[in-house]
PDB file of C-alpha atoms in Angstrom:
ATOM      1  CA  MET A   1       4.999  15.592  -8.211  1.00  0.00           C
ATOM      2  CA  ALA A   2       1.505  16.772  -7.286  1.00  0.00           C
ATOM      3  CA  LEU A   3      -1.063  14.498  -5.640  1.00  0.00           C
ATOM      4  CA  THR A   4      -4.126  16.035  -7.007  1.00  0.00           C
ATOM      5  CA  LEU A   5      -7.749  15.134  -5.091  1.00  0.00           C
ATOM      6  CA  ALA A   6     -11.537  16.893  -6.260  1.00  0.00           C
ATOM      7  CA  PRO A   7     -12.997  18.624  -3.067  1.00  0.00           C
ATOM      8  CA  ALA A   8     -15.193  15.931  -2.598  1.00  0.00           C
ATOM      9  CA  VAL A   9     -12.826  12.905  -2.263  1.00  0.00           C
ATOM     10  CA  LEU A  10     -10.895  15.651  -0.061  1.00  0.00           C
ATOM     11  CA  HIS A  11     -13.591  16.510   1.695  1.00  0.00           C
ATOM     12  CA  ARG A  12     -14.542  13.012   2.398  1.00  0.00           C
ATOM     13  CA  ILE A  13     -10.878  11.828   3.965  1.00  0.00           C
ATOM     14  CA  ARG A  14     -10.793  15.252   6.458  1.00  0.00           C
ATOM     15  CA  LEU A  15     -14.658  14.066   7.356  1.00  0.00           C
ATOM     16  CA  HIS A  16     -13.521  10.643   7.655  1.00  0.00           C
ATOM     17  CA  ALA A  17     -10.353  12.163  10.828  1.00  0.00           C
ATOM     18  CA  SER A  18     -13.387  13.114  12.503  1.00  0.00           C
ATOM     19  CA  GLU A  19     -15.454  10.684  12.724  1.00  0.00           C
ATOM     20  CA  ALA A  20     -12.850   8.569  13.317  1.00  0.00           C
ATOM     21  CA  TYR A  21     -10.993  11.023  16.467  1.00  0.00           C
ATOM     22  CA  PRO A  22      -9.616  10.240  18.769  1.00  0.00           C
ATOM     23  CA  GLU A  23      -8.438   6.993  16.982  1.00  0.00           C
ATOM     24  CA  GLU A  24      -6.379   7.406  13.878  1.00  0.00           C
ATOM     25  CA  CYS A  25      -8.598   6.501  10.278  1.00  0.00           C
ATOM     26  CA  CYS A  26      -7.144   5.180   7.487  1.00  0.00           C
ATOM     27  CA  GLY A  27      -8.061   4.598   3.586  1.00  0.00           C
ATOM     28  CA  LEU A  28      -7.162   3.313   0.286  1.00  0.00           C
ATOM     29  CA  LEU A  29      -6.156   6.410  -2.607  1.00  0.00           C
ATOM     30  CA  LEU A  30      -7.757   5.440  -5.790  1.00  0.00           C
ATOM     31  CA  GLY A  31      -6.979   6.689  -9.265  1.00  0.00           C
ATOM     32  CA  ASN A  32      -4.676   7.157 -11.937  1.00  0.00           C
ATOM     33  CA  GLU A  33      -1.501   8.395 -12.752  1.00  0.00           C
ATOM     34  CA  ARG A  34      -0.930  11.617 -14.382  1.00  0.00           C
ATOM     35  CA  GLU A  35       1.745  14.027 -16.002  1.00  0.00           C
ATOM     36  CA  GLY A  36       3.563  15.700 -13.344  1.00  0.00           C
ATOM     37  CA  GLY A  37       1.951  13.400 -10.376  1.00  0.00           C
ATOM     38  CA  LYS A  38      -1.003  11.216  -9.604  1.00  0.00           C
ATOM     39  CA  GLU A  39      -4.910  11.784  -9.704  1.00  0.00           C
ATOM     40  CA  VAL A  40      -7.179  11.065  -6.763  1.00  0.00           C
ATOM     41  CA  LEU A  41     -11.129   9.846  -8.116  1.00  0.00           C
ATOM     42  CA  ASP A  42     -12.143   8.205  -5.365  1.00  0.00           C
ATOM     43  CA  VAL A  43     -11.282   6.872  -1.941  1.00  0.00           C
ATOM     44  CA  LEU A  44     -11.891   3.763  -0.146  1.00  0.00           C
ATOM     45  CA  ARG A  45     -12.133   3.458   4.079  1.00  0.00           C
ATOM     46  CA  MET A  46     -10.646   0.497   5.935  1.00  0.00           C
ATOM     47  CA  GLY A  47     -11.294  -0.609   8.879  1.00  0.00           C
ATOM     48  CA  ASN A  48      -8.362   0.047  11.493  1.00  0.00           C
ATOM     49  CA  ALA A  49      -7.387  -3.824  11.978  1.00  0.00           C
ATOM     50  CA  ARG A  50      -4.979  -2.710  15.486  1.00  0.00           C
ATOM     51  CA  GLU A  51      -7.080  -3.818  18.245  1.00  0.00           C
ATOM     52  CA  GLU A  52      -4.485  -1.770  20.168  1.00  0.00           C
ATOM     53  CA  SER A  53      -2.820   1.362  20.444  1.00  0.00           C
ATOM     54  CA  ARG A  54      -5.957   2.935  18.035  1.00  0.00           C
ATOM     55  CA  THR A  55      -5.214   6.531  19.135  1.00  0.00           C
ATOM     56  CA  ARG A  56      -1.115   6.423  17.218  1.00  0.00           C
ATOM     57  CA  ARG A  57      -1.066   3.673  15.088  1.00  0.00           C
ATOM     58  CA  PHE A  58      -3.695   2.115  12.285  1.00  0.00           C
ATOM     59  CA  LEU A  59      -3.145  -1.380  10.007  1.00  0.00           C
ATOM     60  CA  ILE A  60      -4.538  -2.341   7.002  1.00  0.00           C
ATOM     61  CA  ALA A  61      -4.766  -5.989   6.838  1.00  0.00           C
ATOM     62  CA  PRO A  62      -3.871  -7.898   3.154  1.00  0.00           C
ATOM     63  CA  GLU A  63      -7.082  -9.579   2.931  1.00  0.00           C
ATOM     64  CA  ASP A  64      -8.197  -6.109   3.281  1.00  0.00           C
ATOM     65  CA  TYR A  65      -5.328  -4.567   0.567  1.00  0.00           C
ATOM     66  CA  ALA A  66      -6.197  -7.317  -1.824  1.00  0.00           C
ATOM     67  CA  ARG A  67     -10.470  -6.250  -2.086  1.00  0.00           C
ATOM     68  CA  GLY A  68      -8.818  -2.149  -2.436  1.00  0.00           C
ATOM     69  CA  GLU A  69      -6.888  -3.131  -5.322  1.00  0.00           C
ATOM     70  CA  ALA A  70     -10.060  -5.704  -6.448  1.00  0.00           C
ATOM     71  CA  VAL A  71     -12.527  -2.661  -5.712  1.00  0.00           C
ATOM     72  CA  ALA A  72     -10.140  -0.349  -8.088  1.00  0.00           C
ATOM     73  CA  ALA A  73      -9.238  -2.521 -10.155  1.00  0.00           C
ATOM     74  CA  ALA A  74     -13.332  -2.931 -11.220  1.00  0.00           C
ATOM     75  CA  GLN A  75     -13.911   0.535 -11.355  1.00  0.00           C
ATOM     76  CA  GLY A  76     -10.678   1.055 -14.391  1.00  0.00           C
ATOM     77  CA  LEU A  77      -8.325   2.747 -11.108  1.00  0.00           C
ATOM     78  CA  GLY A  78      -5.367   1.910  -9.100  1.00  0.00           C
ATOM     79  CA  VAL A  79      -4.574   1.889  -5.920  1.00  0.00           C
ATOM     80  CA  MET A  80      -2.420   5.461  -5.879  1.00  0.00           C
ATOM     81  CA  GLY A  81      -1.832   4.890  -2.131  1.00  0.00           C
ATOM     82  CA  PHE A  82      -2.946   5.736   1.023  1.00  0.00           C
ATOM     83  CA  TYR A  83      -4.189   7.783   4.059  1.00  0.00           C
ATOM     84  CA  HIS A  84      -4.517   8.256   7.549  1.00  0.00           C
ATOM     85  CA  SER A  85      -5.322  10.218  10.467  1.00  0.00           C
ATOM     86  CA  HIS A  86      -2.142  11.808  13.144  1.00  0.00           C
ATOM     87  CA  PRO A  87      -4.633  13.026  15.943  1.00  0.00           C
ATOM     88  CA  ASP A  88      -3.242  15.856  17.218  1.00  0.00           C
ATOM     89  CA  HIS A  89      -0.489  15.762  15.526  1.00  0.00           C
ATOM     90  CA  PRO A  90       0.836  17.237  12.769  1.00  0.00           C
ATOM     91  CA  ALA A  91       0.728  15.770   9.216  1.00  0.00           C
ATOM     92  CA  ARG A  92       4.122  14.833   8.856  1.00  0.00           C
ATOM     93  CA  PRO A  93       5.008  11.017   8.737  1.00  0.00           C
ATOM     94  CA  SER A  94       6.552   9.926  11.587  1.00  0.00           C
ATOM     95  CA  ALA A  95       9.420   6.646  12.459  1.00  0.00           C
ATOM     96  CA  PHE A  96       6.941   4.388  12.456  1.00  0.00           C
ATOM     97  CA  ASP A  97       5.478   5.270   9.539  1.00  0.00           C
ATOM     98  CA  LEU A  98       9.092   5.515   7.426  1.00  0.00           C
ATOM     99  CA  GLU A  99       9.381   1.985   9.135  1.00  0.00           C
ATOM    100  CA  HIS A 100       6.406   0.585   7.668  1.00  0.00           C
ATOM    101  CA  ALA A 101       6.546   2.861   3.669  1.00  0.00           C
ATOM    102  CA  TRP A 102       5.854   1.279   0.609  1.00  0.00           C
ATOM    103  CA  PRO A 103       7.355   2.723  -2.027  1.00  0.00           C
ATOM    104  CA  TRP A 104       6.264   5.112  -4.732  1.00  0.00           C
ATOM    105  CA  CYS A 105       2.492   5.456  -2.523  1.00  0.00           C
ATOM    106  CA  SER A 106       1.103   9.064  -2.008  1.00  0.00           C
ATOM    107  CA  TYR A 107       0.801   8.757   1.616  1.00  0.00           C
ATOM    108  CA  LEU A 108      -1.623  11.581   2.725  1.00  0.00           C
ATOM    109  CA  ILE A 109      -1.582  12.512   6.355  1.00  0.00           C
ATOM    110  CA  ALA A 110      -4.433  14.263   7.846  1.00  0.00           C
ATOM    111  CA  SER A 111      -3.732  16.028  10.867  1.00  0.00           C
ATOM    112  CA  VAL A 112      -7.132  16.419  13.132  1.00  0.00           C
ATOM    113  CA  GLU A 113      -7.085  18.730  16.951  1.00  0.00           C
ATOM    114  CA  ASN A 114     -10.221  18.069  18.722  1.00  0.00           C
ATOM    115  CA  ARG A 115     -11.938  16.207  16.166  1.00  0.00           C
ATOM    116  CA  VAL A 116     -11.682  19.318  14.063  1.00  0.00           C
ATOM    117  CA  PRO A 117      -9.956  18.183  10.471  1.00  0.00           C
ATOM    118  CA  THR A 118      -6.553  20.836  10.262  1.00  0.00           C
ATOM    119  CA  ALA A 119      -3.713  20.571   7.622  1.00  0.00           C
ATOM    120  CA  VAL A 120      -3.549  17.345   4.608  1.00  0.00           C
ATOM    121  CA  LYS A 121      -0.084  16.797   3.362  1.00  0.00           C
ATOM    122  CA  SER A 122       1.593  14.281   1.323  1.00  0.00           C
ATOM    123  CA  TRP A 123       4.636  12.152   1.084  1.00  0.00           C
ATOM    124  CA  VAL A 124       6.143   9.350  -0.520  1.00  0.00           C
ATOM    125  CA  LEU A 125       8.712   7.221   0.554  1.00  0.00           C
ATOM    126  CA  LYS A 126      12.763   8.269  -1.169  1.00  0.00           C
ATOM    127  CA  ASP A 127      14.548   5.054  -2.506  1.00  0.00           C
ATOM    128  CA  ASP A 128      16.579   5.189  -0.460  1.00  0.00           C
ATOM    129  CA  ARG A 129      14.259   4.305   2.229  1.00  0.00           C
ATOM    130  CA  SER A 130      16.222   7.145   4.225  1.00  0.00           C
ATOM    131  CA  GLY A 131      13.107   9.126   4.696  1.00  0.00           C
ATOM    132  CA  PHE A 132       9.867  11.007   2.684  1.00  0.00           C
ATOM    133  CA  ASP A 133       9.100  13.949  -0.157  1.00  0.00           C
ATOM    134  CA  GLU A 134       6.916  15.792   0.642  1.00  0.00           C
ATOM    135  CA  GLU A 135       4.676  16.068  -2.197  1.00  0.00           C
ATOM    136  CA  ILE A 136       2.449  19.259  -3.528  1.00  0.00           C
ATOM    137  CA  VAL A 137      -1.946  18.562  -2.758  1.00  0.00           C
ATOM    138  CA  GLU A 138      -4.105  20.045  -5.138  1.00  0.00           C
ATOM    139  CA  SER A 139      -7.756  20.136  -4.947  1.00  0.00           C
ATOM    140  CA  ARG A 140      -9.589  20.349  -8.002  1.00  0.00           C
ATOM    141  CA  GLU A 141     -11.884  18.948  -9.878  1.00  0.00           C
ATOM    142  CA  PRO A 142     -10.784  15.813 -12.306  1.00  0.00           C
ATOM    143  CA  ALA A 143      -9.579  16.292 -15.991  1.00  0.00           C
ATOM    144  CA  PRO A 144     -12.291  15.242 -18.289  1.00  0.00           C
ATOM    145  CA  VAL A 145     -10.798  12.162 -19.605  1.00  0.00           C
ATOM    146  CA  ALA A 146     -12.278  10.562 -23.386  1.00  0.00           C
ATOM    147  CA  PRO A 147     -13.695   6.983 -22.368  1.00  0.00           C
ATOM    148  CA  GLN A 148     -11.695   4.005 -22.795  1.00  0.00           C
ATOM    149  CA  ALA A 149     -11.975   0.715 -22.125  1.00  0.00           C
ATOM    150  CA  PRO A 150     -11.923  -0.182 -18.469  1.00  0.00           C
ATOM    151  CA  PRO A 151      -8.321  -2.606 -18.170  1.00  0.00           C
ATOM    152  CA  GLN A 152      -8.382  -5.946 -17.218  1.00  0.00           C
ATOM    153  CA  PRO A 153      -8.732  -6.541 -13.197  1.00  0.00           C
ATOM    154  CA  ALA A 154      -5.755  -8.058 -11.710  1.00  0.00           C
ATOM    155  CA  PRO A 155      -6.697 -11.510 -10.024  1.00  0.00           C
ATOM    156  CA  ALA A 156      -7.720 -10.742  -6.674  1.00  0.00           C
ATOM    157  CA  PRO A 157      -6.326 -13.587  -4.716  1.00  0.00           C
ATOM    158  CA  ARG A 158      -8.607 -15.159  -2.575  1.00  0.00           C
ATOM    159  CA  VAL A 159      -6.598 -14.586   1.290  1.00  0.00           C
ATOM    160  CA  ARG A 160      -6.792 -15.452   4.583  1.00  0.00           C
ATOM    161  CA  ALA A 161      -6.139 -13.263   7.504  1.00  0.00           C
ATOM    162  CA  GLY A 162      -2.022 -12.238   7.743  1.00  0.00           C
ATOM    163  CA  GLY A 163      -0.618  -9.262   9.626  1.00  0.00           C
ATOM    164  CA  ALA A 164       2.854  -6.581   9.633  1.00  0.00           C
TER     165      ALA A 164
ATOM    166  CA  MET B   1       9.664 -24.868 -14.536  1.00  0.00           C
ATOM    167  CA  ALA B   2       8.225 -20.969 -14.110  1.00  0.00           C
ATOM    168  CA  THR B   3       5.760 -20.141 -11.570  1.00  0.00           C
ATOM    169  CA  ARG B   4       3.290 -16.843 -11.882  1.00  0.00           C
ATOM    170  CA  VAL B   5       3.509 -13.823  -9.705  1.00  0.00           C
ATOM    171  CA  LEU B   6       1.529 -11.421  -8.851  1.00  0.00           C
ATOM    172  CA  ILE B   7       3.267  -8.148  -7.970  1.00  0.00           C
ATOM    173  CA  PRO B   8       0.974  -5.359  -5.750  1.00  0.00           C
ATOM    174  CA  THR B   9       0.516  -1.258  -7.436  1.00  0.00           C
ATOM    175  CA  PRO B  10       3.291  -0.179  -4.603  1.00  0.00           C
ATOM    176  CA  LEU B  11       5.832  -2.462  -6.522  1.00  0.00           C
ATOM    177  CA  ARG B  12       5.379  -2.329 -10.136  1.00  0.00           C
ATOM    178  CA  ALA B  13       7.303   1.594 -10.640  1.00  0.00           C
ATOM    179  CA  TYR B  14       9.949  -1.561 -10.581  1.00  0.00           C
ATOM    180  CA  THR B  15       8.169  -4.565 -12.703  1.00  0.00           C
ATOM    181  CA  GLU B  16       8.097  -2.407 -16.291  1.00  0.00           C
ATOM    182  CA  ARG B  17       4.383  -2.055 -14.947  1.00  0.00           C
ATOM    183  CA  LYS B  18       4.474  -5.688 -15.129  1.00  0.00           C
ATOM    184  CA  GLU B  19       0.803  -7.159 -12.608  1.00  0.00           C
ATOM    185  CA  ALA B  20       2.570 -10.466 -13.261  1.00  0.00           C
ATOM    186  CA  LEU B  21       5.406 -11.901 -13.688  1.00  0.00           C
ATOM    187  CA  LEU B  22       6.968 -15.572 -14.573  1.00  0.00           C
ATOM    188  CA  LEU B  23       9.833 -16.420 -12.510  1.00  0.00           C
ATOM    189  CA  GLU B  24      12.091 -19.308 -12.304  1.00  0.00           C
ATOM    190  CA  GLY B  25      12.042 -21.136  -8.504  1.00  0.00           C
ATOM    191  CA  LYS B  26      11.682 -24.543  -6.547  1.00  0.00           C
ATOM    192  CA  THR B  27      10.626 -22.443  -3.274  1.00  0.00           C
ATOM    193  CA  VAL B  28       8.875 -19.182  -2.969  1.00  0.00           C
ATOM    194  CA  GLY B  29      12.388 -18.525  -1.750  1.00  0.00           C
ATOM    195  CA  GLU B  30      14.314 -18.877  -4.836  1.00  0.00           C
ATOM    196  CA  LEU B  31      11.632 -16.960  -6.749  1.00  0.00           C
ATOM    197  CA  LEU B  32      11.565 -14.291  -4.710  1.00  0.00           C
ATOM    198  CA  SER B  33      15.348 -14.180  -5.647  1.00  0.00           C
ATOM    199  CA  ALA B  34      14.813 -14.447  -8.739  1.00  0.00           C
ATOM    200  CA  LEU B  35      12.393 -11.400  -9.095  1.00  0.00           C
ATOM    201  CA  THR B  36      15.283  -9.443  -6.916  1.00  0.00           C
ATOM    202  CA  ALA B  37      17.895 -10.557  -9.286  1.00  0.00           C
ATOM    203  CA  THR B  38      15.691  -9.461 -12.000  1.00  0.00           C
ATOM    204  CA  TYR B  39      14.432  -5.603 -10.526  1.00  0.00           C
ATOM    205  CA  ALA B  40      17.868  -5.007  -8.194  1.00  0.00           C
ATOM    206  CA  PRO B  41      15.983  -1.723  -6.543  1.00  0.00           C
ATOM    207  CA  LEU B  42      13.128  -4.232  -5.150  1.00  0.00           C
ATOM    208  CA  LYS B  43      14.835  -5.677  -3.262  1.00  0.00           C
ATOM    209  CA  ARG B  44      15.570  -2.740  -0.058  1.00  0.00           C
ATOM    210  CA  HIS B  45      11.979  -2.605  -0.305  1.00  0.00           C
ATOM    211  CA  LEU B  46      11.186  -6.453   0.324  1.00  0.00           C
ATOM    212  CA  TYR B  47      14.191  -7.216   2.408  1.00  0.00           C
ATOM    213  CA  ASP B  48      15.445  -5.556   5.746  1.00  0.00           C
ATOM    214  CA  ASP B  49      19.224  -5.327   6.362  1.00  0.00           C
ATOM    215  CA  ALA B  50      19.367  -8.331   8.048  1.00  0.00           C
ATOM    216  CA  GLY B  51      18.315 -10.178   5.292  1.00  0.00           C
ATOM    217  CA  THR B  52      14.840 -10.977   6.380  1.00  0.00           C
ATOM    218  CA  LEU B  53      11.387 -10.969   4.940  1.00  0.00           C
ATOM    219  CA  ARG B  54       9.671  -6.915   6.389  1.00  0.00           C
ATOM    220  CA  SER B  55       7.275  -7.840   8.443  1.00  0.00           C
ATOM    221  CA  PHE B  56       4.788  -6.430   6.034  1.00  0.00           C
ATOM    222  CA  VAL B  57       5.353  -7.811   3.184  1.00  0.00           C
ATOM    223  CA  ASN B  58       2.981 -11.160   2.739  1.00  0.00           C
ATOM    224  CA  VAL B  59       3.868 -13.620   1.010  1.00  0.00           C
ATOM    225  CA  TYR B  60       0.638 -16.127   0.073  1.00  0.00           C
ATOM    226  CA  VAL B  61       0.748 -18.925  -2.275  1.00  0.00           C
ATOM    227  CA  ASN B  62      -2.264 -19.678  -3.864  1.00  0.00           C
ATOM    228  CA  ASP B  63      -4.505 -18.368  -0.681  1.00  0.00           C
ATOM    229  CA  GLU B  64      -2.420 -19.242   1.884  1.00  0.00           C
ATOM    230  CA  ASP B  65       0.516 -17.217   4.055  1.00  0.00           C
ATOM    231  CA  ILE B  66       3.732 -18.227   3.665  1.00  0.00           C
ATOM    232  CA  ARG B  67       3.500 -17.959   7.456  1.00  0.00           C
ATOM    233  CA  TYR B  68       1.469 -21.170   8.203  1.00  0.00           C
ATOM    234  CA  LEU B  69       3.337 -23.482   5.794  1.00  0.00           C
ATOM    235  CA  GLN B  70       7.231 -23.502   5.484  1.00  0.00           C
ATOM    236  CA  LYS B  71       7.828 -19.632   4.967  1.00  0.00           C
ATOM    237  CA  GLU B  72      10.505 -18.498   2.286  1.00  0.00           C
ATOM    238  CA  GLN B  73      11.154 -22.651   2.136  1.00  0.00           C
ATOM    239  CA  THR B  74       7.882 -23.338   0.607  1.00  0.00           C
ATOM    240  CA  ARG B  75       8.126 -25.705  -2.307  1.00  0.00           C
ATOM    241  CA  VAL B  76       5.736 -24.111  -5.816  1.00  0.00           C
ATOM    242  CA  THR B  77       5.223 -25.434  -8.637  1.00  0.00           C
ATOM    243  CA  ASP B  78       4.327 -24.197 -12.469  1.00  0.00           C
ATOM    244  CA  ALA B  79       0.497 -24.795 -10.939  1.00  0.00           C
ATOM    245  CA  ASP B  80       1.106 -22.282  -8.656  1.00  0.00           C
ATOM    246  CA  THR B  81      -0.263 -18.339  -7.946  1.00  0.00           C
ATOM    247  CA  VAL B  82       2.223 -16.366  -5.817  1.00  0.00           C
ATOM    248  CA  SER B  83       1.288 -13.198  -4.698  1.00  0.00           C
ATOM    249  CA  ILE B  84       3.045 -10.663  -3.092  1.00  0.00           C
ATOM    250  CA  ILE B  85       0.216  -8.727  -0.464  1.00  0.00           C
ATOM    251  CA  PRO B  86       1.231  -5.567   1.608  1.00  0.00           C
ATOM    252  CA  SER B  87       0.570  -4.864   4.766  1.00  0.00           C
ATOM    253  CA  ILE B  88       0.025  -1.151   4.981  1.00  0.00           C
ATOM    254  CA  ALA B  89       0.928   0.140   8.617  1.00  0.00           C
ATOM    255  CA  GLY B  90       1.747   3.607   9.719  1.00  0.00           C
ATOM    256  CA  GLY B  91       1.130   6.205  12.686  1.00  0.00           C
ATOM    257  CA  ARG B  92       1.924   9.421  14.429  1.00  0.00           C
ATOM    258  CA  SER B  93       4.087   7.668  16.703  1.00  0.00           C
TER     259      SER B  93
END
């Protein structure tokens, strides 16, 4: 499977990783499923909801996730996964990433060293939750598509703050 | 009696891409049991090995987090909407 991102979208992720350094950044990958993988057409920056350990942990709160799904649906897109940065650390998922991972989603990790973005890799949780499979990251312009009516947005529940 | 349960994107690969399901149950726990009985592979992603709802799985009845209600014993009616909403957590260590 492959995760395809337009160069400008990939640039925005790396820029976010650099700006957030030495803390971790996080956000949603918005796009569509394609044959052979997912195509990311936009990203949505999310605030790191963690109050502590922000240099090595991130949290997207449920109310922010719900808002992101509504934003995606309004654009005729879906949440394809998430991105976050690993400051001064390889772009490999940690045990903490594994423990908290959702299935099907792409987990794109951007490594950043001394504020300089380096490697970007993407991972998908195995069905049995034993680990991640790496997926190919392709940076290229999205394929043109025929105009179509946007899907009906899923109802966005009003939620109050919860936590992981 | 059937209650509407909203499925977040990460779990729709297991629910035939359905965004919402009508499920039978008098409590949130019964609804989730009905969900995992129909779509068994979902269970490992919602519950840990001890059978406890994972910390990053948030369940709301209308706009109320069940942690502030009666948790999985929270009663529901067919007028309620139950939402499963992810928290996304991770980090380098």
